[in-house]
């Protein structure tokens, strides 16, 4: 059994983070690093990894409504989409480190691109 750690992902480790919001779980901010990124058109897609939470998610920025982002790791996939703002992020997937996860963007105009796994 794991022990609760107040303020940091509510004590939810790796697999239990899959499908959860990284900001709501306290995995962002000082607990996250960008482990890979790519530019798709003028849009940036990133893999964001939190060692504290044992999880990763994808972030898309400089985007437009209709752009989509996906994160995949360990057989799990999560999706996000830009609605009004110019950025969005996916729910988390469990990841032992930041090298396995892969983030992909599909822009509203059909252009696609992904980060390279480290």
Short mmCIF file of C-alpha atoms in Angstrom, two decimals:
data_model
loop_
_atom_site.label_atom_id
_atom_site.label_comp_id
_atom_site.label_asym_id
_atom_site.label_seq_id
_atom_site.Cartn_x
_atom_site.Cartn_y
_atom_site.Cartn_z
CA UNK A 1 0.00 0.00 0.00
CA UNK A 2 1.27 3.48 -0.78
CA UNK A 3 1.18 6.37 1.62
CA UNK A 4 -0.59 9.66 0.91
CA UNK A 5 1.73 12.56 0.15
CA UNK A 6 -0.25 15.79 0.61
CA UNK A 7 0.05 18.22 -2.27
CA UNK A 8 1.76 15.77 -4.61
CA UNK A 9 -0.63 13.70 -6.75
CA UNK A 10 -2.60 12.78 -3.65
CA UNK A 11 -0.36 9.73 -3.25
CA UNK A 12 -1.51 8.18 -6.54
CA UNK A 13 1.44 6.39 -8.17
CA UNK A 14 2.01 5.53 -11.87
CA UNK A 15 -0.74 3.19 -13.08
CA UNK A 16 -3.29 4.85 -10.82
CA UNK A 17 -2.57 8.18 -12.55
CA UNK A 18 -3.60 6.91 -15.98
CA UNK A 19 -6.57 8.90 -17.23
CA UNK A 20 -6.28 11.56 -14.54
CA UNK A 21 -5.69 15.31 -14.97
CA UNK A 22 -2.02 16.13 -14.21
CA UNK A 23 -2.80 19.60 -12.86
CA UNK A 24 -5.62 18.41 -10.60
CA UNK A 25 -3.37 15.61 -9.26
CA UNK A 26 -0.51 18.00 -8.43
CA UNK A 27 1.89 16.52 -10.98
CA UNK A 28 2.63 19.77 -12.85
CA UNK A 29 4.61 22.84 -11.89
CA UNK A 30 7.91 22.06 -10.18
CA UNK A 31 7.25 18.30 -10.49
CA UNK A 32 7.43 18.13 -14.30
CA UNK A 33 9.99 18.26 -17.11
CA UNK A 34 9.65 18.26 -20.88
CA UNK A 35 11.40 15.10 -22.08
CA UNK A 36 10.82 15.53 -25.84
CA UNK A 37 9.14 17.97 -28.18
CA UNK A 38 8.40 18.50 -31.86
CA UNK A 39 7.06 21.27 -34.05
CA UNK A 40 4.15 20.38 -36.31
CA UNK A 41 3.49 23.30 -38.64
CA UNK A 42 3.66 26.21 -36.19
CA UNK A 43 2.30 24.11 -33.31
CA UNK A 44 4.49 22.68 -30.56
CA UNK A 45 3.80 19.24 -29.06
CA UNK A 46 5.62 18.06 -25.93
CA UNK A 47 5.92 15.02 -23.69
CA UNK A 48 5.63 16.23 -20.10
CA UNK A 49 6.94 13.77 -17.49
CA UNK A 50 6.59 13.80 -13.71
CA UNK A 51 8.98 11.49 -11.88
CA UNK A 52 7.08 12.29 -8.68
CA UNK A 53 3.86 10.94 -10.19
CA UNK A 54 5.41 8.23 -12.39
CA UNK A 55 3.34 9.51 -15.29
CA UNK A 56 3.48 11.50 -18.53
CA UNK A 57 1.08 13.58 -20.59
CA UNK A 58 1.19 15.51 -23.84
CA UNK A 59 0.85 19.26 -24.18
CA UNK A 60 0.09 21.14 -27.39
CA UNK A 61 0.68 24.89 -27.65
CA UNK A 62 0.56 27.64 -30.28
CA UNK A 63 -2.42 25.70 -31.58
CA UNK A 64 -5.89 26.47 -32.91
CA UNK A 65 -9.35 25.10 -32.11
CA UNK A 66 -9.69 21.63 -33.59
CA UNK A 67 -6.04 20.62 -33.13
CA UNK A 68 -5.67 17.31 -31.28
CA UNK A 69 -2.94 15.78 -29.14
CA UNK A 70 -2.28 12.18 -28.07
CA UNK A 71 0.10 10.56 -25.58
CA UNK A 72 1.05 6.87 -25.69
CA UNK A 73 3.15 4.78 -23.31
CA UNK A 74 3.07 1.21 -22.05
CA UNK A 75 0.09 0.32 -24.23
CA UNK A 76 -2.06 3.16 -22.86
CA UNK A 77 -3.21 6.14 -24.92
CA UNK A 78 -4.91 9.38 -23.85
CA UNK A 79 -6.25 12.20 -26.03
CA UNK A 80 -6.81 15.94 -25.73
CA UNK A 81 -8.11 18.66 -28.04
CA UNK A 82 -7.83 22.42 -28.34
CA UNK A 83 -11.27 23.93 -27.90
CA UNK A 84 -11.00 27.70 -27.35
CA UNK A 85 -7.53 28.44 -25.97
CA UNK A 86 -4.30 28.01 -27.93
CA UNK A 87 -3.14 25.06 -25.87
CA UNK A 88 -4.36 21.81 -24.38
CA UNK A 89 -3.04 18.74 -22.63
CA UNK A 90 -4.01 15.10 -22.31
CA UNK A 91 -4.83 13.08 -19.22
CA UNK A 92 -1.83 11.12 -17.87
CA UNK A 93 -0.45 7.70 -18.76
CA UNK A 94 1.80 5.68 -16.43
CA UNK A 95 5.48 5.89 -17.38
CA UNK A 96 8.55 4.61 -15.52
CA UNK A 97 10.61 7.40 -17.06
CA UNK A 98 10.31 10.13 -19.67
CA UNK A 99 11.93 8.20 -22.52
CA UNK A 100 9.08 5.84 -23.50
CA UNK A 101 6.10 8.19 -23.94
CA UNK A 102 5.34 9.50 -27.41
CA UNK A 103 3.19 12.56 -28.11
CA UNK A 104 1.50 13.21 -31.44
CA UNK A 105 -0.41 16.18 -32.81
CA UNK A 106 -3.05 16.17 -35.51
CA UNK A 107 -3.77 19.70 -36.63
CA UNK A 108 -7.18 20.89 -37.78
CA UNK A 109 -5.79 21.12 -41.34
CA UNK A 110 -4.83 17.40 -41.26
CA UNK A 111 -1.08 17.87 -40.70
CA UNK A 112 0.35 15.25 -38.32
CA UNK A 113 3.58 14.88 -36.40
CA UNK A 114 5.04 13.21 -33.31
CA UNK A 115 7.85 13.50 -30.83
CA UNK A 116 10.63 10.95 -31.17
CA UNK A 117 11.00 8.48 -28.35
CA UNK A 118 14.29 9.02 -26.52
#
